[in-house]
Coordinates of C-alpha atoms and ligand atoms in Angstrom, one line a residue:
X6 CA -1.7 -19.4 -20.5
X7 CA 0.4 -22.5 -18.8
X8 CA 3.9 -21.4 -18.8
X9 CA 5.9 -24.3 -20.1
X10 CA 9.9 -25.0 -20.4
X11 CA 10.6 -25.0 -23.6
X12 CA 14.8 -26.2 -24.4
X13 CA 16.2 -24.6 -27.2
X14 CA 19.8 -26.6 -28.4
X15 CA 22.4 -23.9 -29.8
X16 CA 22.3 -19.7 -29.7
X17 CA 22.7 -19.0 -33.3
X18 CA 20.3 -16.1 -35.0
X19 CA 17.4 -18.4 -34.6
X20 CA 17.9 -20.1 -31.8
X21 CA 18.2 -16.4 -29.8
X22 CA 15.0 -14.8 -31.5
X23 CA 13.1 -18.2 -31.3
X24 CA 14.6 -18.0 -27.3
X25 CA 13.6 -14.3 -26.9
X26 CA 10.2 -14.8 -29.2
X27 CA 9.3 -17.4 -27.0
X28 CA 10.2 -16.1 -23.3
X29 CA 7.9 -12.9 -24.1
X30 CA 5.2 -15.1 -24.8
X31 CA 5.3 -16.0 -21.3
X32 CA 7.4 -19.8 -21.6
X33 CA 10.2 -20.3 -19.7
X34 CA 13.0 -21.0 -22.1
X35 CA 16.5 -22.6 -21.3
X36 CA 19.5 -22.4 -24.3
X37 CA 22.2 -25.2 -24.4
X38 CA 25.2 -23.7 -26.4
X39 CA 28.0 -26.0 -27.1
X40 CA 30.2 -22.8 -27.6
X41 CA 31.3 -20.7 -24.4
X42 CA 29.3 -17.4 -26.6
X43 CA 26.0 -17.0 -28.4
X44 CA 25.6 -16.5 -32.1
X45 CA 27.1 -19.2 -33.6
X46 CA 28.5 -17.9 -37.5
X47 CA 27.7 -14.8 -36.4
X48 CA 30.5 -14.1 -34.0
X49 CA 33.8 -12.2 -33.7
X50 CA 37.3 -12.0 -32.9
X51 CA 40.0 -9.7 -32.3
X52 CA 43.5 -10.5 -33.9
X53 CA 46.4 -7.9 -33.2
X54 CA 45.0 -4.6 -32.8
X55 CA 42.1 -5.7 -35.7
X56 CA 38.6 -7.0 -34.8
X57 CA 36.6 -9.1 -37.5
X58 CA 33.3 -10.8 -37.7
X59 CA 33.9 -13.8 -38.4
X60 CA 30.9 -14.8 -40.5
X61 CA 28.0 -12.9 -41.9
X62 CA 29.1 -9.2 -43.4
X63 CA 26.0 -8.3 -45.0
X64 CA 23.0 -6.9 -43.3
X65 CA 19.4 -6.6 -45.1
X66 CA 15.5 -6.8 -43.9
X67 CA 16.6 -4.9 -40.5
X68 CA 12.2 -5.2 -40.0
X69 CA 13.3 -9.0 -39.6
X70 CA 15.8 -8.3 -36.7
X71 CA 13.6 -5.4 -35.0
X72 CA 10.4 -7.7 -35.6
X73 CA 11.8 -9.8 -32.5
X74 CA 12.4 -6.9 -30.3
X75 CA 8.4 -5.3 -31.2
X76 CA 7.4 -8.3 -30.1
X77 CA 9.1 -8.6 -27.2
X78 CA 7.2 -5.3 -26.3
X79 CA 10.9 -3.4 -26.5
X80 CA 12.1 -1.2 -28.9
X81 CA 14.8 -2.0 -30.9
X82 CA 16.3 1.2 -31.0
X83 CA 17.5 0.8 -27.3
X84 CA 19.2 -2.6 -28.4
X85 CA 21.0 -1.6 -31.7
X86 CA 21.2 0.8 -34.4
X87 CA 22.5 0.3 -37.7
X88 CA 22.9 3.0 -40.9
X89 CA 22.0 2.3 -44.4
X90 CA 25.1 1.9 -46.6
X91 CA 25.4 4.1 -49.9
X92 CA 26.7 1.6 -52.2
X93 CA 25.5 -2.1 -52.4
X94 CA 28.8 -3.5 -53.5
X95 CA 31.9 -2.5 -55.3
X96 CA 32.5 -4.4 -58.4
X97 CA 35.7 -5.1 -60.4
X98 CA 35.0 -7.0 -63.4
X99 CA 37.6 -9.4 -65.7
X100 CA 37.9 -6.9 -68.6
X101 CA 39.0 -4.2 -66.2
X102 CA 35.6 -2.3 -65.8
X103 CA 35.0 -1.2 -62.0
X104 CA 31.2 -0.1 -60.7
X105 CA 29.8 1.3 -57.8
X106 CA 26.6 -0.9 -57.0
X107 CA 24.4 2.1 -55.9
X108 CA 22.0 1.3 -53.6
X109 CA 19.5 3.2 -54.7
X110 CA 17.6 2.2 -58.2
X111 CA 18.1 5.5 -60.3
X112 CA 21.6 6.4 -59.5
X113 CA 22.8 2.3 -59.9
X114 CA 20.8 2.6 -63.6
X115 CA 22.8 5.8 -64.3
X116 CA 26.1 4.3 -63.3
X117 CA 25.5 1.3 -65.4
X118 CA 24.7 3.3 -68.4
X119 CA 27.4 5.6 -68.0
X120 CA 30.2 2.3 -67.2
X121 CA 28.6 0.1 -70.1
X122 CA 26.4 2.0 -72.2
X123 CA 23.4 -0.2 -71.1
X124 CA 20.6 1.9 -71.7
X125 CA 19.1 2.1 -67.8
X126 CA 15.7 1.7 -68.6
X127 CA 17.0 -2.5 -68.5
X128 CA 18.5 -2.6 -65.0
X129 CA 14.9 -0.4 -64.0
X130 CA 12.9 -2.6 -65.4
X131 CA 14.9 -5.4 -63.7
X132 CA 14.4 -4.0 -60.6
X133 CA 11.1 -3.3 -60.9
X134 CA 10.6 -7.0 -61.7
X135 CA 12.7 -8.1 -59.1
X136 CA 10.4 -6.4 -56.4
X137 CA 7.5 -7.8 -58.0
X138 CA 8.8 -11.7 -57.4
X139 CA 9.8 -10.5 -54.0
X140 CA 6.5 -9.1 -53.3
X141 CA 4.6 -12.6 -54.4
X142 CA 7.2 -15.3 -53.5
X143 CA 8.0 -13.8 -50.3
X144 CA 4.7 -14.1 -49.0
X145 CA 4.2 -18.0 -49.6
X146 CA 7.9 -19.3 -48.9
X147 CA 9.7 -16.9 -46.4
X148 CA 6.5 -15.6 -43.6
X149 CA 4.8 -19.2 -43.1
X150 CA 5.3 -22.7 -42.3
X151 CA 4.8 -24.6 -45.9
X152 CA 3.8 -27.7 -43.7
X153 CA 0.7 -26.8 -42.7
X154 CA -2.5 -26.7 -44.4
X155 CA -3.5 -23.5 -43.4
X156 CA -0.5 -21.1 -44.9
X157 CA -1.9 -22.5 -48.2
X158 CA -5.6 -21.6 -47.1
X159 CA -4.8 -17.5 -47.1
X160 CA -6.3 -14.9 -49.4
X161 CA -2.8 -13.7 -50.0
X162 CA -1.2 -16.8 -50.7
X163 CA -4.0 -17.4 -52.9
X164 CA -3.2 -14.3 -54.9
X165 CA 0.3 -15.4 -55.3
X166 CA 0.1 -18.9 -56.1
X167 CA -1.8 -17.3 -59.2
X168 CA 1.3 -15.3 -60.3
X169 CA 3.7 -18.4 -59.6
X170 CA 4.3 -18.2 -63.7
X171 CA 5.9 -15.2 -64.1
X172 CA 8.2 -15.9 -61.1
X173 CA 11.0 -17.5 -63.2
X174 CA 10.0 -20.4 -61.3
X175 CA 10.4 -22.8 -64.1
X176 CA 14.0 -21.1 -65.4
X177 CA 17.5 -20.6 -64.3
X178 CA 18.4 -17.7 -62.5
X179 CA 21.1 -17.6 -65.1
X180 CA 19.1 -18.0 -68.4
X181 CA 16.1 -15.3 -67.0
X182 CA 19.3 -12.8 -66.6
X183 CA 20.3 -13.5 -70.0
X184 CA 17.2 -13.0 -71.3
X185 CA 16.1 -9.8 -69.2
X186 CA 19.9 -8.1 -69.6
X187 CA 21.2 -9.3 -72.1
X188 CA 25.2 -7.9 -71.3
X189 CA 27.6 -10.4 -69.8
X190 CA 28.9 -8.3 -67.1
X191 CA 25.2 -7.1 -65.9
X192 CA 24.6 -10.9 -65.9
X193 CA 27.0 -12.1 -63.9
X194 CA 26.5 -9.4 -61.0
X195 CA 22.7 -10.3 -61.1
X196 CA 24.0 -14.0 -61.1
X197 CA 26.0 -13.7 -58.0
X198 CA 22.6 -12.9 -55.9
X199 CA 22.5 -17.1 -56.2
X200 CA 25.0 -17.3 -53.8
X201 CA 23.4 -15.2 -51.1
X202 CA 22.3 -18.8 -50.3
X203 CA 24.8 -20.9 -51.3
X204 CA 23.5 -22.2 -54.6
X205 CA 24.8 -22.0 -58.3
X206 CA 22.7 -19.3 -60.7
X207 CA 23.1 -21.8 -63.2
X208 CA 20.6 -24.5 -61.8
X209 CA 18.9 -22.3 -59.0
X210 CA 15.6 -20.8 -60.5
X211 CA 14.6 -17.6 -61.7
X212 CA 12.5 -16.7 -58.9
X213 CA 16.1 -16.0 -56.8
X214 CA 16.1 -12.6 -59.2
X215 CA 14.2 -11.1 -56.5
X216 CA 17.0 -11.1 -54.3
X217 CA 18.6 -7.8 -55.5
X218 CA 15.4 -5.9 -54.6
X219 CA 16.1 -6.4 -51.2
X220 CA 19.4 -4.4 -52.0
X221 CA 18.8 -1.8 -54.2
X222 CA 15.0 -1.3 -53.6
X223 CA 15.9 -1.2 -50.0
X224 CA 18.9 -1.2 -49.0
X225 CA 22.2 -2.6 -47.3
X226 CA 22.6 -1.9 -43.7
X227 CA 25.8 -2.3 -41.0
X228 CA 24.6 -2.5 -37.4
X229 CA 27.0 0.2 -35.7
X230 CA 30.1 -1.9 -33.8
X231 CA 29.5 -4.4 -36.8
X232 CA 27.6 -7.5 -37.7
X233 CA 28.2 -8.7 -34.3
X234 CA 25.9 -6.4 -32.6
X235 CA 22.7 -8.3 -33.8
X236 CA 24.3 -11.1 -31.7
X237 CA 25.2 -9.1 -28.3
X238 CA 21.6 -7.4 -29.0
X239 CA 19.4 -10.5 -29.4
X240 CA 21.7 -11.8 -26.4
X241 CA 20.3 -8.8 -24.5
X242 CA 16.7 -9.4 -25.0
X243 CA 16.8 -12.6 -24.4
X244 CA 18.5 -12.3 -21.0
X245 CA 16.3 -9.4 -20.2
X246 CA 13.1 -11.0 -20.7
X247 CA 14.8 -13.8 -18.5
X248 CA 16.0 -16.6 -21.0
X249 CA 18.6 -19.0 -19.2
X250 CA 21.6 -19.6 -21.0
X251 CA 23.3 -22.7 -20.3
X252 CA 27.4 -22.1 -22.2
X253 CA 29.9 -24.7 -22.8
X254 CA 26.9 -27.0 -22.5
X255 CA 26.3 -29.3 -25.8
X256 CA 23.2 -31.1 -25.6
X257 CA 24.1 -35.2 -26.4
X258 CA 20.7 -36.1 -26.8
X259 CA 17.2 -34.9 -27.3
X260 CA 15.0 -37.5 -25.4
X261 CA 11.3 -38.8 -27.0
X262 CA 9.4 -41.1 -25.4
X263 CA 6.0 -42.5 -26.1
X264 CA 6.1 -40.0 -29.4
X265 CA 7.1 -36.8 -27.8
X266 CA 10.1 -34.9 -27.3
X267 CA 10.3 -35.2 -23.5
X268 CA 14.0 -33.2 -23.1
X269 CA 17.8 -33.3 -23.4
X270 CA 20.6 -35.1 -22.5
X271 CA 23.3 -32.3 -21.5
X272 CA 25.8 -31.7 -18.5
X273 CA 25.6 -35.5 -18.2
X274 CA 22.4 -35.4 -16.8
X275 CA 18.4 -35.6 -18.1
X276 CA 16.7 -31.6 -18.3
X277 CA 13.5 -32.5 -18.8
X278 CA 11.3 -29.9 -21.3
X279 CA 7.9 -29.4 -22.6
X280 CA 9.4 -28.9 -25.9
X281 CA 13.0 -29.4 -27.7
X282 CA 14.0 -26.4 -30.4
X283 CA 16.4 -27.7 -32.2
X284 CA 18.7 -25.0 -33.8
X285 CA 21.7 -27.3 -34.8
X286 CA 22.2 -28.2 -38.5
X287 CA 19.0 -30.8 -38.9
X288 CA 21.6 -33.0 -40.3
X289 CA 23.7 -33.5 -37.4
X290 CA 19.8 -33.4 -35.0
X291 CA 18.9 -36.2 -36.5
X292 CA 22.2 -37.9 -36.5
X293 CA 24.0 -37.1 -33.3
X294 CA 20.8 -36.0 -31.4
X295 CA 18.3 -38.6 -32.3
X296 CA 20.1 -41.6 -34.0
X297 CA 17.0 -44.3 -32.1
X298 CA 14.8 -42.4 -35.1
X299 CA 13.9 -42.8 -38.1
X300 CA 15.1 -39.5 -40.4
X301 CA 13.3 -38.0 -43.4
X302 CA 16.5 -39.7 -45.9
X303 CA 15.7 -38.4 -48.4
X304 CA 15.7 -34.6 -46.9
X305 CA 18.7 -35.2 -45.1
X306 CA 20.6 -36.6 -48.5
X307 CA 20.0 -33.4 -49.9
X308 CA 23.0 -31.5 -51.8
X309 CA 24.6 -29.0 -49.5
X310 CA 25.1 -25.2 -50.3
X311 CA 28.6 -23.8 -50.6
X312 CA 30.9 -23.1 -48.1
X313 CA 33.9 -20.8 -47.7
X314 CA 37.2 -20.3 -47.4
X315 CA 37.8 -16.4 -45.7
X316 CA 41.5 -15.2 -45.1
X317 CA 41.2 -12.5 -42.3
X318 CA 44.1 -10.1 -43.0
X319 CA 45.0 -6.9 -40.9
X320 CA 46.7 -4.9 -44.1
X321 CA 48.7 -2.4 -42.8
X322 CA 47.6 0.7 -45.4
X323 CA 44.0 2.2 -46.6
X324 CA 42.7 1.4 -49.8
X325 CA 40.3 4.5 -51.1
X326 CA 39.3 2.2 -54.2
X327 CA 37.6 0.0 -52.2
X328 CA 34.8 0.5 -50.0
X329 CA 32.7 -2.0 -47.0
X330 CA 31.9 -4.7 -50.1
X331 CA 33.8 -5.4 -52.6
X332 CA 33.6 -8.5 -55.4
X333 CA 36.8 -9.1 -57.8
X334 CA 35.1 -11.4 -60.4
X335 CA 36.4 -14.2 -61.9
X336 CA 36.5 -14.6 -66.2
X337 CA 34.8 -17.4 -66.1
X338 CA 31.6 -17.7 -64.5
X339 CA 30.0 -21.0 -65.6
X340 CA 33.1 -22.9 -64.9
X341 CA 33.9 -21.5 -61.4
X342 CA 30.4 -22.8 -60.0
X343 CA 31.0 -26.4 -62.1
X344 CA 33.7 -26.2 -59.4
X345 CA 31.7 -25.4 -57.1
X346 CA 28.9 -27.9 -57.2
X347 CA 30.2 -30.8 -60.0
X348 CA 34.0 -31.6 -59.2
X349 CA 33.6 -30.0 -55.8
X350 CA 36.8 -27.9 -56.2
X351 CA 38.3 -24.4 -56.5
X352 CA 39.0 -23.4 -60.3
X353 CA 42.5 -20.8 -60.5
X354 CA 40.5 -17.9 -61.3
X355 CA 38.0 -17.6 -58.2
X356 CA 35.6 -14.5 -57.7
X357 CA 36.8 -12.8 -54.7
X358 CA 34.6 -10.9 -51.9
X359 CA 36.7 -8.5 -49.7
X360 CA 34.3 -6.7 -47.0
X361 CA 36.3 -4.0 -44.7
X362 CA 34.4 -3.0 -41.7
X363 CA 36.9 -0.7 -40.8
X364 CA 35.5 1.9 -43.7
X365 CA 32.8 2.6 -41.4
X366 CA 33.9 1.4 -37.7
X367 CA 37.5 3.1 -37.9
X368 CA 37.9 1.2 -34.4
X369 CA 38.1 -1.9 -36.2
X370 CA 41.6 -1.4 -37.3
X371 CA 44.3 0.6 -36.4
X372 CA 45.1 4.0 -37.6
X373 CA 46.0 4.1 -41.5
X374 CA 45.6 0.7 -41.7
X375 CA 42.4 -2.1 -42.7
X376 CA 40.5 -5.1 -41.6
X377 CA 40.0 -7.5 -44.2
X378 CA 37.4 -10.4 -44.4
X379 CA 38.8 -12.6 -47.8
X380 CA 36.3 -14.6 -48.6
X381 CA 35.9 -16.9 -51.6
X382 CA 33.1 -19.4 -51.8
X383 CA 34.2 -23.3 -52.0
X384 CA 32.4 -26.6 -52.7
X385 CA 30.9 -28.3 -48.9
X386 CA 33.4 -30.2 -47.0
X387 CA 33.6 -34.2 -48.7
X388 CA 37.1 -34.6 -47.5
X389 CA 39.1 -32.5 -50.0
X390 CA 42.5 -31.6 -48.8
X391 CA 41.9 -28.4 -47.4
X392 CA 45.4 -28.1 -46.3
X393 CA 46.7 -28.2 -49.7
X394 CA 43.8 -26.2 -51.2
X395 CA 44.2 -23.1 -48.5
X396 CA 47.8 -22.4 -49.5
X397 CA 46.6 -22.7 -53.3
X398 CA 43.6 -20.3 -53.3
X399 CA 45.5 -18.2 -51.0
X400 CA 48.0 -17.7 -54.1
X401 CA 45.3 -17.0 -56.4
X402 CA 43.2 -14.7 -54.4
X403 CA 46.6 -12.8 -53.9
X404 CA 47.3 -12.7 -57.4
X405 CA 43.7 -11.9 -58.4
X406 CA 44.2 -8.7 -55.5
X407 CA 47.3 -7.8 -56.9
X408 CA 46.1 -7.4 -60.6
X409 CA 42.5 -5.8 -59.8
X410 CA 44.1 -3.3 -57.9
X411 CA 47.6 -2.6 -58.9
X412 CA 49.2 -3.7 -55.2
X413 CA 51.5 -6.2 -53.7
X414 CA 48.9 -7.2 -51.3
X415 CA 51.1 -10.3 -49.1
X416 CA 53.5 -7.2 -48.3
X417 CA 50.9 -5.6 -46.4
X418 CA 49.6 -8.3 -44.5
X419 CA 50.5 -8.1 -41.0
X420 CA 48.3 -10.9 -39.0
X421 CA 46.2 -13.6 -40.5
X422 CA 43.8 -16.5 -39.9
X423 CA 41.9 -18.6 -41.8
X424 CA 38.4 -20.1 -41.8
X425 CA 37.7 -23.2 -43.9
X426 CA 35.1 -25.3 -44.3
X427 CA 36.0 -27.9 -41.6
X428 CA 36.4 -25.2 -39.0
X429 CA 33.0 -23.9 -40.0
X430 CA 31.8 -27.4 -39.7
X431 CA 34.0 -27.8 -36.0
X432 CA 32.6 -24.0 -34.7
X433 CA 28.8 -24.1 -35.5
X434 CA 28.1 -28.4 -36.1
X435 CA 26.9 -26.8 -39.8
X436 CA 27.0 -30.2 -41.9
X437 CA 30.0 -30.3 -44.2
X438 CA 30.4 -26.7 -43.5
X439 CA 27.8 -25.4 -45.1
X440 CA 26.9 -21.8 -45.1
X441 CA 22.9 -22.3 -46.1
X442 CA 21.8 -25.8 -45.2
X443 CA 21.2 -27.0 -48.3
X444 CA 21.4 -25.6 -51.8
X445 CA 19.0 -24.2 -53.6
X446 CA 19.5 -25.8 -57.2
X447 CA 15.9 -27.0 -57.6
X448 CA 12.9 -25.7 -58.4
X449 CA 11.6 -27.8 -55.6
X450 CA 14.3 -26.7 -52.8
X451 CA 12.0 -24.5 -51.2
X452 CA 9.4 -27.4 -50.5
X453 CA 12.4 -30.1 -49.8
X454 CA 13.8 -28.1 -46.7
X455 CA 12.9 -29.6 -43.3
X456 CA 10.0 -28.2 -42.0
X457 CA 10.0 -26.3 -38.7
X458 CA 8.2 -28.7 -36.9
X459 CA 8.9 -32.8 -36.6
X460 CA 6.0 -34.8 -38.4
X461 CA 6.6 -38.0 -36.3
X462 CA 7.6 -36.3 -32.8
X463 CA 5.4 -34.3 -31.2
X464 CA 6.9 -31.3 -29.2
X465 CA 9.8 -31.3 -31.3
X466 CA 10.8 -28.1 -33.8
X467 CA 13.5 -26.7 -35.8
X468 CA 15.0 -23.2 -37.1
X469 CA 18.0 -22.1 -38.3
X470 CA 19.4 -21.9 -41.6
X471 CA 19.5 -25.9 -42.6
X472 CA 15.6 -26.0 -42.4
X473 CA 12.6 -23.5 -43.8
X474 CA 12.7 -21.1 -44.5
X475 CA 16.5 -21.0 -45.3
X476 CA 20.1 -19.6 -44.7
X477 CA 21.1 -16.0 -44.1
X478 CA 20.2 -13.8 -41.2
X479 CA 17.0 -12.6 -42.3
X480 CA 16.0 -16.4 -43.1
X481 CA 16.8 -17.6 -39.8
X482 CA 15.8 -14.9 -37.9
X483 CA 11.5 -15.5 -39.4
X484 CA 12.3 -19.3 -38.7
X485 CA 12.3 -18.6 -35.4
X486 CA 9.5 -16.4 -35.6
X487 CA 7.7 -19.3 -37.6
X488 CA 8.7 -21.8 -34.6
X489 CA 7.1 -19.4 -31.9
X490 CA 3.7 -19.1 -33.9
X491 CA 4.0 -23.2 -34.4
X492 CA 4.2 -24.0 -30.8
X493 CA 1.7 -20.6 -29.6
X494 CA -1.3 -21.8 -32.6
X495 CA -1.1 -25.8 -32.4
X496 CA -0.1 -25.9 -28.4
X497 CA 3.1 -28.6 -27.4
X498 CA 1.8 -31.1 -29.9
X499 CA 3.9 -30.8 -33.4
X500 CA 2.6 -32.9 -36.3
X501 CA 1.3 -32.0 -39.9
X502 CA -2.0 -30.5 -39.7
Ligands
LIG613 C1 31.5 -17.2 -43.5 C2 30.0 -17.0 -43.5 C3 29.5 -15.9 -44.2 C4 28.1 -15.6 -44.2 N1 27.7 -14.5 -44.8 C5 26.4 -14.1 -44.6 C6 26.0 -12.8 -44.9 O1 26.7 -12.0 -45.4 N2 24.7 -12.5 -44.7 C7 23.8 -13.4 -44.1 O2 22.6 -13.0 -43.9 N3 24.2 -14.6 -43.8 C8 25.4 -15.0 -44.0 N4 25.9 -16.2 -43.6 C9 24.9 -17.2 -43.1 C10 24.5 -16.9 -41.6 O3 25.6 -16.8 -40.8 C11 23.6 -18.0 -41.1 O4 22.6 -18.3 -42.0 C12 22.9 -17.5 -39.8 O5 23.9 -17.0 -38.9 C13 22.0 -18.6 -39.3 O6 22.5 -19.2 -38.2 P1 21.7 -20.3 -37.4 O7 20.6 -19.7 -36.5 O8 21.2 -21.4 -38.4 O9 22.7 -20.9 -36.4 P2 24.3 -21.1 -36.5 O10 25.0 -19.8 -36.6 O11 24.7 -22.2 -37.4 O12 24.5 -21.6 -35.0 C14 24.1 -22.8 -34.5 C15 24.5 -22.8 -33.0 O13 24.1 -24.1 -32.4 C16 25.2 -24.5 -31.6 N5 25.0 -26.0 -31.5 C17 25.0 -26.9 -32.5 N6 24.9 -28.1 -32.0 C18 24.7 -28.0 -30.7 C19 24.5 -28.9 -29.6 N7 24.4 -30.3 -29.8 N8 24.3 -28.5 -28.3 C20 24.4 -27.1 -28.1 N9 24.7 -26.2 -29.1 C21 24.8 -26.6 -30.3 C22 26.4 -24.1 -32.3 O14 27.5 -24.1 -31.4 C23 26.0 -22.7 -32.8 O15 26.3 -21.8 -31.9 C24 27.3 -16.5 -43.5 C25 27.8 -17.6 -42.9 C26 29.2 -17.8 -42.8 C27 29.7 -19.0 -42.0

């Protein structure tokens, strides 16, 4: 096979596995970060004697993550390990009702029926169900580019797009909870699972219900040393097969001529490439990195996912009530994501996420005390006052903290920082500081993301979380792999076939 360069612009998930994906197949592959680290919004820090991951906090599909080391000829193992997390979540609920999120089918169904009196057969029919749309969906929209003829021309995609109907395709995420479980409070923690990509369960379909088999049927993983670890592990690979990694090096421009990507503009001078990976928000690509072209207008206009707003707090005391997740609902479901996605603001009763790393990496804090990631979601970045809004959620979240758990929480706060959308938006070049890309309130999202490859310049691709197959490590991490089967099956040539 011809060895060609191939330039990948920015280090995030994708960008590393397409990088190490790539290399292994014998290409010699260069990475422009803009940042002086890899991993983009998967990263860390260390504040006092505390460290904190800075973005992602929950870890699922680990196959996903090995997948890139297997094929790299390497095992994984030597790279990373990770252990599988008892409970899913912790959940307080508005009427005062806490629940251990099992992660394992039985003993969740036997907790809900002993909490609520649900009988558990629903939740384990739920389940079941859940694995079933998993099963089907997940082989058209999350292995395969949906661009290209041939992902539509399989035996098994086939099979699925025969069971499309009873994928809650043509429903709300929302309204197919309702129907299937009936009890508010079951509802609203199978609703949340529309936010595990930004989107609102109230307009997102049905078909997102097979999110919570990945968790219970599963499982929930932490890599040991915390989420940062995939990072410094993909980083590994990809320096071990030989990647070059070009830091505090933002590419300017990616260069097309006669049709074709050609290279970048980065370092103030012309690297020419055989092929450009873009792993940059395709908003800003096309914007920043390619403003001669013409962009797809109508894909870039789509409506963003939500963003976040995370207090990281070194508390200076243990909390045995809480475990590594932990979700402080809000009363008032329906309204908080009409914030969220229709006045583009932050209703006084938010739902609040606090993960703890330290419940499992006691190095993470210091003795006696905690690490906590505060995280609430909040509407994209279209110029809100995020000053103002900060100190104002900051005083409900507090609030909401002090009720749920009977505390006076901004005693015990020793160091803090904050993450809000803009800084998101500054750190990674994620479009209005979005978490996903785009939202999933469609029944058409999946088809309206950017494809991996560009239709009208040849050599040029995309991954990450603003294009197919989505947002979320798992996501990213196959659109990379999707990228590297692109450019190994149709050559350096790009285009719709
Ligand atoms: C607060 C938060 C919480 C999240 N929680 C979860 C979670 O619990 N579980 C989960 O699975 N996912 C979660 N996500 C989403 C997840 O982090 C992303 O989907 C995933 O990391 C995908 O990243 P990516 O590959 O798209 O690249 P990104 O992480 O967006 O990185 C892009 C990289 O490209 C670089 N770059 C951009 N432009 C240029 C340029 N012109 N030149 C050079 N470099 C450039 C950036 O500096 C950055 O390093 C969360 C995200 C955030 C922010």
């Amino acid at each position: 096979m011809v060895k060609k360069r191939i330039t990948i612009v920015g280090s995030g998930v994708a960008g590393l596995a397409a990088a190490c994906r790539l290399q292994a197949l014998g290409h010699q592959v260069t990475v422009f970060e803009a940042n002086a680290y890899p991993g983009g919004k998967l990263t860390q820090f260390k504040l006092g004697g505390y460290r904190f991951d800075a973005g992602p906090s929950l870890f699922t599909m680990p196959d996903f993550l090995d997948d890139v080391f297997l094929a790299a000829g390497k095992n994984p193992r030597h790279y990373y390990t990770f252990r599988k997390i008892d409970s899913t979540c912790y959940y307080f609920f508005a009427d005062g009702t806490h629940l251990n999120g099992y992660g394992h089918v039985e003993k969740f169904a036997k907790e809900v029926e002993n909490v609520w009196g649900i009988p558990r057969q629903r939740v384990l029919a739920y389940l079941q169900s859940s694995r079933h749309t998993y099963d089907t969906a997940g082989t058209i929209f999350l292995q395969n580019s949906l661009h290209r003829a041939s992902t539509w021309l399989t035996c098994d995609v086939a099979k699925a797009l025969l069971r499309i109907p009873s994928l809650g395709i043509f429903t709300t995420l929302h309204r197919l909870n309702q129907k299937r479980l009936g009890d508010p409070r079951l509802v609203q923690l199978f609703d949340r699972y529309a936010t595990y990509n930004g989107s609102d369960p109230y307009q997102a379909p049905g078909v997102l219900s097979s999110v919570p088999h990945l968790e219970f049927n599963v499982g929930t993983f932490l890599p040991v040393g915390g989420m940062h670890a995939i990072t410094l592990s993909l980083y590994q690979l990809a320096c071990d097969l030989g990647v070059t990694f070009r830091f505090s090096t933002p590419v300017k421009e990616i260069q097309v001529a006669g049709g074709r990507a050609i290279g970048v503009v980065a370092d103030n001078s012309q690297q020419p490439a055989d092929a450009v990976v873009s792993n940059m928000d395709v908003y800003h690509t096309y914007r920043k990195l390619l403003p001669a072209q013409r962009a797809p207008e109508k894909t870039l206009a789509q409506e963003r996912s939500s963003s976040a707003l995370i207090f990281y707090w070194g508390i200076r005391r243990q909390f045995p009530q809480l475990d590594l997740h932990n979700i402080l609902f809000s009363a008032d479901y329906r309204a908080e994501f009409e914030g969220l996605f229709k006045t583009h603001t932050v209703m006084p009763d938010p739902t609040v996420y606090v993960n703890i790393t330290s419940k499992y990496e006691p190095a993470d804090a210091p003795e006696g005390c905690e690490n906590w990631f505060v995280m609430i979601n909040v509407p994209a970045n279209t110029g809100q006052d995020w000053d103002q809004l900060v100190v104002t959620c900051r005083s409900y979240i507090v609030k909401k903290i002090n009720r749920a758990l009977g505390t006076q929480i901004e005693h015990l706060i020793e160091c803090e920082t904050v993450l809000d959308p803009r800084s998101i938006e500054v750190n990674t070049s994620s479009f209005q500081g979005s978490l996903y890309g785009t939202s999933s309130n469609s029944k058409f999202a999946a088809f309206l993301r950017h494809p991996n490859f560009s239709s009208r310049i040849k050599n040029l691709y995309f991954c990450g979380g603003s294009v197919h197959p989505g947002g979320g490590i798992p996501l990213a991490l196959n659109s990379g792999k999707i990228v590297s089967n692109l450019i190994q099956t149709k050559g350096l040539s790009g285009g719709l076939t």
